[in-house]
XYZ file of N, CA and C in Angstrom:
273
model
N 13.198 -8.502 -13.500
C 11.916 -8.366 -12.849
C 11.906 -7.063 -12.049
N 10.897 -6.368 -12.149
C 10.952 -5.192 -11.525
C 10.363 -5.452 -9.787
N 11.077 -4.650 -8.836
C 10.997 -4.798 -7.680
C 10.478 -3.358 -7.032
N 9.649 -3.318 -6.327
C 8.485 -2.500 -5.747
C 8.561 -2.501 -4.447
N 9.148 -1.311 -3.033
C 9.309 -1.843 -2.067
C 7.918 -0.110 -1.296
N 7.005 -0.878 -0.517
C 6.693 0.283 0.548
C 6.757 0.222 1.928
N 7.904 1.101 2.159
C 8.416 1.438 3.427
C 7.155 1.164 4.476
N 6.609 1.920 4.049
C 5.357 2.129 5.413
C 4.704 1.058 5.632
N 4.595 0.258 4.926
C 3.892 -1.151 5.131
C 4.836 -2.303 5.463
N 6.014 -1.889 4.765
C 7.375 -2.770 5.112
C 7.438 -3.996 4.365
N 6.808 -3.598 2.784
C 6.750 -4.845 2.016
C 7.440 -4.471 0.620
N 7.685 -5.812 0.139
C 8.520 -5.484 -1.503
C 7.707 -7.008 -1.954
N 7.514 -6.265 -3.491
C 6.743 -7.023 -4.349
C 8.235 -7.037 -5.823
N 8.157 -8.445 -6.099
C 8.500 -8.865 -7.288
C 7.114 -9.131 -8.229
N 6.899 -8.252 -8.831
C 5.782 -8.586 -9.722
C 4.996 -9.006 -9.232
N 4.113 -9.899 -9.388
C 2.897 -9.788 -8.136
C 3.067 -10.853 -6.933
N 4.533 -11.115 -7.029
C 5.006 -12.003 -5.651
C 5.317 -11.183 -4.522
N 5.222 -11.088 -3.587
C 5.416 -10.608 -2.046
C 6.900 -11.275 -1.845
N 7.448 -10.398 -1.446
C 9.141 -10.773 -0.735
C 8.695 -11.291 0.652
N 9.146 -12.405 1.053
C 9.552 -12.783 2.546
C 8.971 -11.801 3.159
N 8.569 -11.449 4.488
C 8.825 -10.296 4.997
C 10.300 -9.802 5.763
N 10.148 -9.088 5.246
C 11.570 -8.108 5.892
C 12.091 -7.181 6.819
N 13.092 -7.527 6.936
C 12.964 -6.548 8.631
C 13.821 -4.852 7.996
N 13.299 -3.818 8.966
C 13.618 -2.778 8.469
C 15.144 -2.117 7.575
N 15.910 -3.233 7.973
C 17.675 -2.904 7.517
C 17.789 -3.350 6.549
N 16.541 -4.958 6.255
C 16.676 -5.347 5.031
C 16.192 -4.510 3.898
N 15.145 -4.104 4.398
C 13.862 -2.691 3.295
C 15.270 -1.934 3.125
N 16.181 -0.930 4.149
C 16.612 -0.007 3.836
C 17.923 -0.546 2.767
N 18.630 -1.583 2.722
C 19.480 -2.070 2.405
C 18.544 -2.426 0.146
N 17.901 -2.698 0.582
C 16.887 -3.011 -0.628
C 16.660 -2.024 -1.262
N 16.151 -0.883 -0.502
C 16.465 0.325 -1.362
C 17.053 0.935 -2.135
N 18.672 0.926 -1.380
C 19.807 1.102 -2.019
C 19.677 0.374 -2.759
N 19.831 -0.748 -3.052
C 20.047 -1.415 -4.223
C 19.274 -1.594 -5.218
N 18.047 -1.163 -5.271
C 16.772 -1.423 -6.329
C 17.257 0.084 -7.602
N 18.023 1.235 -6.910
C 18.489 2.191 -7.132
C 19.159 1.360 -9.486
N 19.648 0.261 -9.079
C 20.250 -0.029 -10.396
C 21.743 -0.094 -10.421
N 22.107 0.671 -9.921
C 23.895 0.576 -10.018
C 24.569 0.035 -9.106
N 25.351 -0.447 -9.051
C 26.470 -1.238 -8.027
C 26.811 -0.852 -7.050
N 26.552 -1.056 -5.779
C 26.237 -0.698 -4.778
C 27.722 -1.050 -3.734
N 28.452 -0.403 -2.880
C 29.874 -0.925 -2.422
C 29.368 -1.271 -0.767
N 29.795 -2.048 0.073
C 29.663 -2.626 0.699
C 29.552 -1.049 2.029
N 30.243 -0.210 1.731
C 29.927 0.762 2.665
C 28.936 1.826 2.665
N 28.577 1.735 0.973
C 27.188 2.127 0.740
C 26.188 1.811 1.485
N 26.159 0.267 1.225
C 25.126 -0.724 1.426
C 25.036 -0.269 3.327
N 26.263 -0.305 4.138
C 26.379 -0.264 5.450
C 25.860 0.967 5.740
N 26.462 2.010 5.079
C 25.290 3.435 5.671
C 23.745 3.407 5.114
N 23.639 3.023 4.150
C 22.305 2.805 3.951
C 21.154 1.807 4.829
N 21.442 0.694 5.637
C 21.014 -0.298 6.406
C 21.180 0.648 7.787
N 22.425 0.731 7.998
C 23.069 1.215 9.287
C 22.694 2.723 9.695
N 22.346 3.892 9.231
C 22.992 5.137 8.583
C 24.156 5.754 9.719
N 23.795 5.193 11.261
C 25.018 5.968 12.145
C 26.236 5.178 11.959
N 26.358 4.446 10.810
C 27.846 3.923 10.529
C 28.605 4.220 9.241
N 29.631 4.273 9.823
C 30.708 4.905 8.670
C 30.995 3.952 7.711
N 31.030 4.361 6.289
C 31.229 3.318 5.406
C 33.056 2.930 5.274
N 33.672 3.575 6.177
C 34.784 3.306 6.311
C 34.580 1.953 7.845
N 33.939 1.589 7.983
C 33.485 0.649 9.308
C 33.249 -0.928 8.235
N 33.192 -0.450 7.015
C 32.444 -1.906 5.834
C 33.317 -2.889 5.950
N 34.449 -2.709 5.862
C 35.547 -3.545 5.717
C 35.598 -4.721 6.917
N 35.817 -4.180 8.155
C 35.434 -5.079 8.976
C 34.375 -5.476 9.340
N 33.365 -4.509 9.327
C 31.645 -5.291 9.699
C 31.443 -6.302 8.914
N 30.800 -7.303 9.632
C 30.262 -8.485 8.869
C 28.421 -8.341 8.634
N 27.833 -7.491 9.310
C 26.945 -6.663 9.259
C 26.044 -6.859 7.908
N 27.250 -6.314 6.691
C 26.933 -6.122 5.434
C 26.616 -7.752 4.727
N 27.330 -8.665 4.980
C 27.718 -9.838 4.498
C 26.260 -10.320 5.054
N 25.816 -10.611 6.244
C 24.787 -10.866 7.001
C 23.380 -10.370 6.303
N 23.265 -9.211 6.100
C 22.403 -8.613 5.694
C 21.970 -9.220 4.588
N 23.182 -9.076 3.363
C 22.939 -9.636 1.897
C 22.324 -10.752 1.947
N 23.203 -11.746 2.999
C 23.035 -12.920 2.628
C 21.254 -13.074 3.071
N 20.625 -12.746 3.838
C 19.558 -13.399 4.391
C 18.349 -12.182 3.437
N 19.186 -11.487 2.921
C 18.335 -10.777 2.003
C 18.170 -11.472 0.556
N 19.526 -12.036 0.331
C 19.135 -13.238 -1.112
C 18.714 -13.843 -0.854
N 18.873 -15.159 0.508
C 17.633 -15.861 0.609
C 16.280 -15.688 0.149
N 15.774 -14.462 0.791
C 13.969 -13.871 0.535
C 13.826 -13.544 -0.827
N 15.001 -12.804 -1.011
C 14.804 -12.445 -2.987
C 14.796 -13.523 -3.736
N 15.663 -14.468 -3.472
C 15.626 -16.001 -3.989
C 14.332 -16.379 -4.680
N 13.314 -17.121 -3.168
C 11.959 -17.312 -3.437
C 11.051 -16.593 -4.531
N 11.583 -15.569 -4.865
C 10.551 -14.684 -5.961
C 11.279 -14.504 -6.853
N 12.844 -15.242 -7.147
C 13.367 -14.771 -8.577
C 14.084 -14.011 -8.340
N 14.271 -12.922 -7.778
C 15.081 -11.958 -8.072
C 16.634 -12.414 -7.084
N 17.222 -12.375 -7.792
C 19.007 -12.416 -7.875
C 20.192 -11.137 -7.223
N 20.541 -11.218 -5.858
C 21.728 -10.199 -5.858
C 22.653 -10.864 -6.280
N 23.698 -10.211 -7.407
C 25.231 -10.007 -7.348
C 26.007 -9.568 -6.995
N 27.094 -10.192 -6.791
C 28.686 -9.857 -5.918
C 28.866 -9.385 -7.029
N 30.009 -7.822 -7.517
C 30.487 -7.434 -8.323
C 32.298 -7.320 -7.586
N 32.818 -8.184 -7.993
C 34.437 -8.508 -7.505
C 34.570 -7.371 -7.082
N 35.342 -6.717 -6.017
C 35.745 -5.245 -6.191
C 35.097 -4.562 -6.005
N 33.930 -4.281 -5.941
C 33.146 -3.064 -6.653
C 31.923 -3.226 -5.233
N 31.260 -4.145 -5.155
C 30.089 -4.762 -4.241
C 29.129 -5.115 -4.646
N 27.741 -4.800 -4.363
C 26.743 -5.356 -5.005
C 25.610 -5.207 -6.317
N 24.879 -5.680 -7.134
C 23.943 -5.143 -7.774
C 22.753 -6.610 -7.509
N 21.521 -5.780 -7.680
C 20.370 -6.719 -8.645
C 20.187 -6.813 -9.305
């Protein structure tokens, strides 16, 4: 399903479903990942975060937090994040 996010309004559409609303770390975190490729947990952290080092991923739980309450909302409309073992995330 293709996913549609505008910043300025602070909304993401799954096809003609509306995402949850989302709070700004989630949009920026969503971004990154709508991108297509597998996304690593310190990616994901400078991208949400940007004054944090993706060498900070490992211990922040930050990232874990984020995902999780971000699959929740993606949930409701279908769309699916994956854990990629190793690697971190995709949609």
């Amino acid at each position: 399903m293709r996913l549609n996010v505008d910043l300025e309004r602070g909304e993401a559409w799954a096809g003609r479903n509306r995402v949850p609303r989302l709070t700004y770390t989630e949009l920026r975190a969503l971004v990154r990942l709508i991108r297509g490729d597998t996304v690593s947990r310190g990616a994901l952290l400078v991208a949400a975060w940007p004054r944090r080092s993706p060498a900070e991923a490992g211990a922040s739980r930050k990232v874990d937090m984020a995902v999780a309450r971000l699959r929740a909302k993606l949930a409701k409309v279908g769309v699916r994040i994956r854990a990629v073992p190793g690697e971190g995330y995709r949609i």
